[in-house]
């Protein structure tokens, strides 16, 4: 019997920042994401514990997403728990550009 | 409480300490005598943070030793917070900038859009050596 | 980060907004580049709040329109926070006051004791029209 | 059979402030405690949720305690959860002057 066994391993990196994602903190996150994106093109950024995101933080999300998509992958976001932070993602239409999920499990499923 | 409850904050034009501006706004509003909901506080913090970031990155692009002055004033009837930012960097009128196309996601370029969307009044005044950005936020619910 | 990271806060001498001083201290220390434990932040906030309360209640006892100026500076090697409070009220040297007898509980009179117990250096300087209280706190653990 | 039935009702008021107990907030707490002390001389002040107490807040505790003891009652305190706030109660020896408890139940027991 001739038989081909094939195994595919999908690596999904999951990042959960816990503090303010503002213009001061953004460069550190950018660096961490770039390191991860050197090893995988599928990334979940779990924003659930992030209390504040400004446009510099949002820019880091977009640039990671662009890089991941170029490499055939994607960046998915887990919604912030903070209601005001969620509203800003609606306002800027980020929720239409990113695949959004309510939990990390939901984000990784069928990635 | 007087009509002119005013707080001044003067700080290095560095991204590092912008969290102090946010913290001061929240603490000031917590004690302003009117209940202010979380979203209103958040939106005010965000707009002011965006304006400060622009001062650091653009107005002081060639001046690492610049300073930002933040003036918080409570206005009455109806209750409003006025935030006045002053800097001595490059003059620039934020009201003249085109807003981003939200259907084309972009890296950056959301700062002025957020300021204009989240604050109720935005005005700009340039005097030689001093740029002044004035933003007013009504302290009623943003829900 | 420069040697002279300095933040100024100028506010009405009213008890209402003393929470802004506490919030600014916490936010400033959060970003100062050295990890600072919760107890150190709390103790600094408390000492400064006591000093500000005294300015409102005693230095400006006869002047409801007075102002308090708070200057926060990071010092290096070892990391320390310097807090300088200035007011234009009645002069008064806190270092000259007797501390309370802790075995006889009393209503009030703990403010200066807390300042002196919680800060590492306390000094006072009076120039005509300006009182300046300078407090320094080492940013190592208070555990 | 001669029989005396006697019922004693002990009223203990329990107050749980949730916010900063500083010089600005102190007068309001003082007023609330005075109203309560007009109705009972046993008071539990539950500091567990208080994030910050300054000497003006502490003065309110002492004056309530003095008033309650004068009337034959007492004020008991439930420890703050915040460790730094607890330390200040040790430092000022308030933990020796007040009967301290870890929970409201422990404070009311055998009052
Ligand atoms: N204070 C300022 N001084 C000079 N130029 C500014 C200032 N604020 C904004 N700008 C200009 O307006 C542009 C749009 O600003 P903004 O919407 O905040 O997005 P971003 O800063 O991310 O580019 C900036 O790229 C900059 O060229
Ligand atoms: N800034 C000040 N100006 C004038 N007098 C002061 C000042 N600070 C403290 N004092 C005096 O020192 C006394 C002790 O102060 P403190 O220990 O803070 O307790 P309290 O303020 O509760 O009395 C005060 O009662 C007041 O008479």
PDB file of N, CA, C and O in Angstrom, chain A residues 28-73:
ATOM      1  N   UNK A  28       7.473  49.283  22.152  1.00  0.00           N
ATOM      2  CA  UNK A  28       7.823  47.989  22.758  1.00  0.00           C
ATOM      3  C   UNK A  28       6.924  46.889  22.202  1.00  0.00           C
ATOM      4  O   UNK A  28       7.393  45.805  21.856  1.00  0.00           O
ATOM      5  N   UNK A  29       5.629  47.168  22.091  1.00  0.00           N
ATOM      6  CA  UNK A  29       4.723  46.159  21.542  1.00  0.00           C
ATOM      7  C   UNK A  29       5.073  45.868  20.088  1.00  0.00           C
ATOM      8  O   UNK A  29       5.111  44.715  19.655  1.00  0.00           O
ATOM      9  N   UNK A  30       5.383  46.911  19.328  1.00  0.00           N
ATOM     10  CA  UNK A  30       5.740  46.737  17.924  1.00  0.00           C
ATOM     11  C   UNK A  30       6.916  45.764  17.782  1.00  0.00           C
ATOM     12  O   UNK A  30       6.896  44.830  16.983  1.00  0.00           O
ATOM     13  N   UNK A  31       7.917  45.975  18.623  1.00  0.00           N
ATOM     14  CA  UNK A  31       9.102  45.123  18.588  1.00  0.00           C
ATOM     15  C   UNK A  31       8.755  43.664  18.915  1.00  0.00           C
ATOM     16  O   UNK A  31       9.192  42.743  18.226  1.00  0.00           O
ATOM     17  N   UNK A  32       7.946  43.491  19.949  1.00  0.00           N
ATOM     18  CA  UNK A  32       7.558  42.131  20.351  1.00  0.00           C
ATOM     19  C   UNK A  32       6.776  41.440  19.247  1.00  0.00           C
ATOM     20  O   UNK A  32       6.984  40.259  18.961  1.00  0.00           O
ATOM     21  N   UNK A  33       5.889  42.188  18.597  1.00  0.00           N
ATOM     22  CA  UNK A  33       5.085  41.591  17.530  1.00  0.00           C
ATOM     23  C   UNK A  33       5.962  41.241  16.337  1.00  0.00           C
ATOM     24  O   UNK A  33       5.793  40.198  15.709  1.00  0.00           O
ATOM     25  N   UNK A  34       6.932  42.106  16.030  1.00  0.00           N
ATOM     26  CA  UNK A  34       7.811  41.820  14.900  1.00  0.00           C
ATOM     27  C   UNK A  34       8.618  40.552  15.138  1.00  0.00           C
ATOM     28  O   UNK A  34       8.819  39.747  14.224  1.00  0.00           O
ATOM     29  N   UNK A  35       9.070  40.375  16.367  1.00  0.00           N
ATOM     30  CA  UNK A  35       9.794  39.148  16.692  1.00  0.00           C
ATOM     31  C   UNK A  35       8.901  37.938  16.477  1.00  0.00           C
ATOM     32  O   UNK A  35       9.307  36.942  15.867  1.00  0.00           O
ATOM     33  N   UNK A  36       7.665  38.027  16.953  1.00  0.00           N
ATOM     34  CA  UNK A  36       6.742  36.903  16.788  1.00  0.00           C
ATOM     35  C   UNK A  36       6.442  36.649  15.317  1.00  0.00           C
ATOM     36  O   UNK A  36       6.371  35.499  14.875  1.00  0.00           O
ATOM     37  N   UNK A  37       6.285  37.728  14.557  1.00  0.00           N
ATOM     38  CA  UNK A  37       5.925  37.581  13.143  1.00  0.00           C
ATOM     39  C   UNK A  37       7.091  37.047  12.309  1.00  0.00           C
ATOM     40  O   UNK A  37       6.910  36.668  11.150  1.00  0.00           O
ATOM     41  N   UNK A  38       8.270  36.997  12.887  1.00  0.00           N
ATOM     42  CA  UNK A  38       9.386  36.340  12.199  1.00  0.00           C
ATOM     43  C   UNK A  38       9.210  34.826  12.280  1.00  0.00           C
ATOM     44  O   UNK A  38       9.731  34.084  11.461  1.00  0.00           O
ATOM     45  N   UNK A  39       8.425  34.344  13.260  1.00  0.00           N
ATOM     46  CA  UNK A  39       8.263  32.901  13.466  1.00  0.00           C
ATOM     47  C   UNK A  39       6.920  32.349  13.012  1.00  0.00           C
ATOM     48  O   UNK A  39       6.777  31.135  12.841  1.00  0.00           O
ATOM     49  N   UNK A  40       5.925  33.206  12.850  1.00  0.00           N
ATOM     50  CA  UNK A  40       4.607  32.738  12.419  1.00  0.00           C
ATOM     51  C   UNK A  40       3.886  33.886  11.732  1.00  0.00           C
ATOM     52  O   UNK A  40       4.233  35.051  11.977  1.00  0.00           O
ATOM     53  N   UNK A  41       2.920  33.570  10.886  1.00  0.00           N
ATOM     54  CA  UNK A  41       2.165  34.676  10.277  1.00  0.00           C
ATOM     55  C   UNK A  41       0.738  34.716  10.807  1.00  0.00           C
ATOM     56  O   UNK A  41      -0.115  35.396  10.268  1.00  0.00           O
ATOM     57  N   UNK A  42       0.475  33.946  11.877  1.00  0.00           N
ATOM     58  CA  UNK A  42      -0.855  33.976  12.491  1.00  0.00           C
ATOM     59  C   UNK A  42      -0.729  34.448  13.927  1.00  0.00           C
ATOM     60  O   UNK A  42      -0.056  33.819  14.743  1.00  0.00           O
ATOM     61  N   UNK A  43      -1.386  35.527  14.182  1.00  0.00           N
ATOM     62  CA  UNK A  43      -1.199  36.185  15.467  1.00  0.00           C
ATOM     63  C   UNK A  43      -2.563  36.549  16.047  1.00  0.00           C
ATOM     64  O   UNK A  43      -3.419  37.057  15.332  1.00  0.00           O
ATOM     65  N   UNK A  44      -2.745  36.240  17.331  1.00  0.00           N
ATOM     66  CA  UNK A  44      -3.927  36.731  18.039  1.00  0.00           C
ATOM     67  C   UNK A  44      -3.450  37.778  19.041  1.00  0.00           C
ATOM     68  O   UNK A  44      -2.580  37.484  19.867  1.00  0.00           O
ATOM     69  N   UNK A  45      -3.980  38.991  18.953  1.00  0.00           N
ATOM     70  CA  UNK A  45      -3.656  40.009  19.956  1.00  0.00           C
ATOM     71  C   UNK A  45      -4.873  40.141  20.851  1.00  0.00           C
ATOM     72  O   UNK A  45      -5.941  40.562  20.421  1.00  0.00           O
ATOM     73  N   UNK A  46      -4.661  39.716  22.077  1.00  0.00           N
ATOM     74  CA  UNK A  46      -5.745  39.652  23.055  1.00  0.00           C
ATOM     75  C   UNK A  46      -5.791  40.993  23.796  1.00  0.00           C
ATOM     76  O   UNK A  46      -4.982  41.259  24.678  1.00  0.00           O
ATOM     77  N   UNK A  47      -6.745  41.838  23.444  1.00  0.00           N
ATOM     78  CA  UNK A  47      -6.826  43.172  24.043  1.00  0.00           C
ATOM     79  C   UNK A  47      -7.712  43.193  25.289  1.00  0.00           C
ATOM     80  O   UNK A  47      -7.988  44.267  25.835  1.00  0.00           O
ATOM     81  N   UNK A  48      -8.147  42.010  25.743  1.00  0.00           N
ATOM     82  CA  UNK A  48      -9.178  42.001  26.793  1.00  0.00           C
ATOM     83  C   UNK A  48      -8.748  42.746  28.064  1.00  0.00           C
ATOM     84  O   UNK A  48      -9.574  43.367  28.720  1.00  0.00           O
ATOM     85  N   UNK A  49      -7.451  42.701  28.389  1.00  0.00           N
ATOM     86  CA  UNK A  49      -7.020  43.343  29.631  1.00  0.00           C
ATOM     87  C   UNK A  49      -6.430  44.734  29.410  1.00  0.00           C
ATOM     88  O   UNK A  49      -5.905  45.339  30.341  1.00  0.00           O
ATOM     89  N   UNK A  50      -6.516  45.236  28.193  1.00  0.00           N
ATOM     90  CA  UNK A  50      -5.922  46.543  27.904  1.00  0.00           C
ATOM     91  C   UNK A  50      -6.907  47.647  28.290  1.00  0.00           C
ATOM     92  O   UNK A  50      -8.029  47.676  27.789  1.00  0.00           O
ATOM     93  N   UNK A  51      -6.507  48.542  29.186  1.00  0.00           N
ATOM     94  CA  UNK A  51      -7.448  49.552  29.667  1.00  0.00           C
ATOM     95  C   UNK A  51      -7.564  50.773  28.763  1.00  0.00           C
ATOM     96  O   UNK A  51      -8.503  51.548  28.898  1.00  0.00           O
ATOM     97  N   UNK A  52      -6.609  50.956  27.841  1.00  0.00           N
ATOM     98  CA  UNK A  52      -6.566  52.205  27.063  1.00  0.00           C
ATOM     99  C   UNK A  52      -5.751  51.959  25.801  1.00  0.00           C
ATOM    100  O   UNK A  52      -4.662  51.408  25.862  1.00  0.00           O
ATOM    101  N   UNK A  53      -6.284  52.351  24.657  1.00  0.00           N
ATOM    102  CA  UNK A  53      -5.548  52.237  23.387  1.00  0.00           C
ATOM    103  C   UNK A  53      -5.655  53.567  22.662  1.00  0.00           C
ATOM    104  O   UNK A  53      -6.761  54.052  22.441  1.00  0.00           O
ATOM    105  N   UNK A  54      -4.530  54.143  22.292  1.00  0.00           N
ATOM    106  CA  UNK A  54      -4.605  55.377  21.500  1.00  0.00           C
ATOM    107  C   UNK A  54      -4.228  55.071  20.052  1.00  0.00           C
ATOM    108  O   UNK A  54      -4.023  53.901  19.681  1.00  0.00           O
ATOM    109  N   UNK A  55      -4.146  56.102  19.222  1.00  0.00           N
ATOM    110  CA  UNK A  55      -3.952  55.836  17.793  1.00  0.00           C
ATOM    111  C   UNK A  55      -2.564  55.273  17.519  1.00  0.00           C
ATOM    112  O   UNK A  55      -2.369  54.575  16.524  1.00  0.00           O
ATOM    113  N   UNK A  56      -1.603  55.550  18.382  1.00  0.00           N
ATOM    114  CA  UNK A  56      -0.277  54.961  18.193  1.00  0.00           C
ATOM    115  C   UNK A  56      -0.338  53.454  18.478  1.00  0.00           C
ATOM    116  O   UNK A  56       0.306  52.652  17.790  1.00  0.00           O
ATOM    117  N   UNK A  57      -1.117  53.066  19.471  1.00  0.00           N
ATOM    118  CA  UNK A  57      -1.328  51.638  19.731  1.00  0.00           C
ATOM    119  C   UNK A  57      -2.062  50.985  18.575  1.00  0.00           C
ATOM    120  O   UNK A  57      -1.727  49.865  18.152  1.00  0.00           O
ATOM    121  N   UNK A  58      -3.051  51.697  18.036  1.00  0.00           N
ATOM    122  CA  UNK A  58      -3.808  51.164  16.912  1.00  0.00           C
ATOM    123  C   UNK A  58      -2.910  51.001  15.685  1.00  0.00           C
ATOM    124  O   UNK A  58      -3.055  50.042  14.914  1.00  0.00           O
ATOM    125  N   UNK A  59      -1.961  51.932  15.503  1.00  0.00           N
ATOM    126  CA  UNK A  59      -1.049  51.843  14.359  1.00  0.00           C
ATOM    127  C   UNK A  59      -0.211  50.566  14.429  1.00  0.00           C
ATOM    128  O   UNK A  59       0.081  49.937  13.400  1.00  0.00           O
ATOM    129  N   UNK A  60       0.151  50.164  15.645  1.00  0.00           N
ATOM    130  CA  UNK A  60       0.935  48.935  15.796  1.00  0.00           C
ATOM    131  C   UNK A  60       0.106  47.723  15.374  1.00  0.00           C
ATOM    132  O   UNK A  60       0.605  46.807  14.710  1.00  0.00           O
ATOM    133  N   UNK A  61      -1.175  47.741  15.715  1.00  0.00           N
ATOM    134  CA  UNK A  61      -2.052  46.638  15.319  1.00  0.00           C
ATOM    135  C   UNK A  61      -2.147  46.548  13.793  1.00  0.00           C
ATOM    136  O   UNK A  61      -2.046  45.471  13.201  1.00  0.00           O
ATOM    137  N   UNK A  62      -2.333  47.694  13.155  1.00  0.00           N
ATOM    138  CA  UNK A  62      -2.483  47.698  11.696  1.00  0.00           C
ATOM    139  C   UNK A  62      -1.198  47.239  11.019  1.00  0.00           C
ATOM    140  O   UNK A  62      -1.226  46.443  10.071  1.00  0.00           O
ATOM    141  N   UNK A  63      -0.045  47.708  11.507  1.00  0.00           N
ATOM    142  CA  UNK A  63       1.175  47.337  10.785  1.00  0.00           C
ATOM    143  C   UNK A  63       1.461  45.848  10.963  1.00  0.00           C
ATOM    144  O   UNK A  63       1.911  45.186  10.014  1.00  0.00           O
ATOM    145  N   UNK A  64       1.143  45.303  12.127  1.00  0.00           N
ATOM    146  CA  UNK A  64       1.300  43.843  12.308  1.00  0.00           C
ATOM    147  C   UNK A  64       0.356  43.096  11.371  1.00  0.00           C
ATOM    148  O   UNK A  64       0.740  42.100  10.731  1.00  0.00           O
ATOM    149  N   UNK A  65      -0.858  43.578  11.271  1.00  0.00           N
ATOM    150  CA  UNK A  65      -1.851  42.920  10.399  1.00  0.00           C
ATOM    151  C   UNK A  65      -1.393  42.950   8.947  1.00  0.00           C
ATOM    152  O   UNK A  65      -1.447  41.933   8.239  1.00  0.00           O
ATOM    153  N   UNK A  66      -0.882  44.104   8.499  1.00  0.00           N
ATOM    154  CA  UNK A  66      -0.427  44.207   7.104  1.00  0.00           C
ATOM    155  C   UNK A  66       0.716  43.225   6.847  1.00  0.00           C
ATOM    156  O   UNK A  66       0.751  42.536   5.828  1.00  0.00           O
ATOM    157  N   UNK A  67       1.626  43.159   7.781  1.00  0.00           N
ATOM    158  CA  UNK A  67       2.765  42.264   7.598  1.00  0.00           C
ATOM    159  C   UNK A  67       2.312  40.803   7.563  1.00  0.00           C
ATOM    160  O   UNK A  67       2.758  40.019   6.728  1.00  0.00           O
ATOM    161  N   UNK A  68       1.406  40.454   8.477  1.00  0.00           N
ATOM    162  CA  UNK A  68       0.925  39.074   8.532  1.00  0.00           C
ATOM    163  C   UNK A  68       0.168  38.710   7.254  1.00  0.00           C
ATOM    164  O   UNK A  68       0.353  37.616   6.698  1.00  0.00           O
ATOM    165  N   UNK A  69      -0.660  39.611   6.764  1.00  0.00           N
ATOM    166  CA  UNK A  69      -1.437  39.311   5.557  1.00  0.00           C
ATOM    167  C   UNK A  69      -0.527  39.168   4.340  1.00  0.00           C
ATOM    168  O   UNK A  69      -0.760  38.322   3.476  1.00  0.00           O
ATOM    169  N   UNK A  70       0.518  39.997   4.290  1.00  0.00           N
ATOM    170  CA  UNK A  70       1.488  39.883   3.194  1.00  0.00           C
ATOM    171  C   UNK A  70       2.124  38.500   3.158  1.00  0.00           C
ATOM    172  O   UNK A  70       2.414  37.958   2.097  1.00  0.00           O
ATOM    173  N   UNK A  71       2.304  37.945   4.348  1.00  0.00           N
ATOM    174  CA  UNK A  71       2.925  36.621   4.441  1.00  0.00           C
ATOM    175  C   UNK A  71       1.876  35.513   4.371  1.00  0.00           C
ATOM    176  O   UNK A  71       2.152  34.355   4.687  1.00  0.00           O
ATOM    177  N   UNK A  72       0.651  35.854   4.000  1.00  0.00           N
ATOM    178  CA  UNK A  72      -0.391  34.840   3.856  1.00  0.00           C
ATOM    179  C   UNK A  72      -1.116  34.495   5.149  1.00  0.00           C
ATOM    180  O   UNK A  72      -1.949  33.588   5.181  1.00  0.00           O
ATOM    181  N   UNK A  73      -0.812  35.208   6.213  1.00  0.00           N
ATOM    182  CA  UNK A  73      -1.477  34.944   7.497  1.00  0.00           C
ATOM    183  C   UNK A  73      -2.439  36.065   7.850  1.00  0.00           C
ATOM    184  O   UNK A  73      -2.968  36.743   6.967  1.00  0.00           O
TER     185      UNK A  73
END
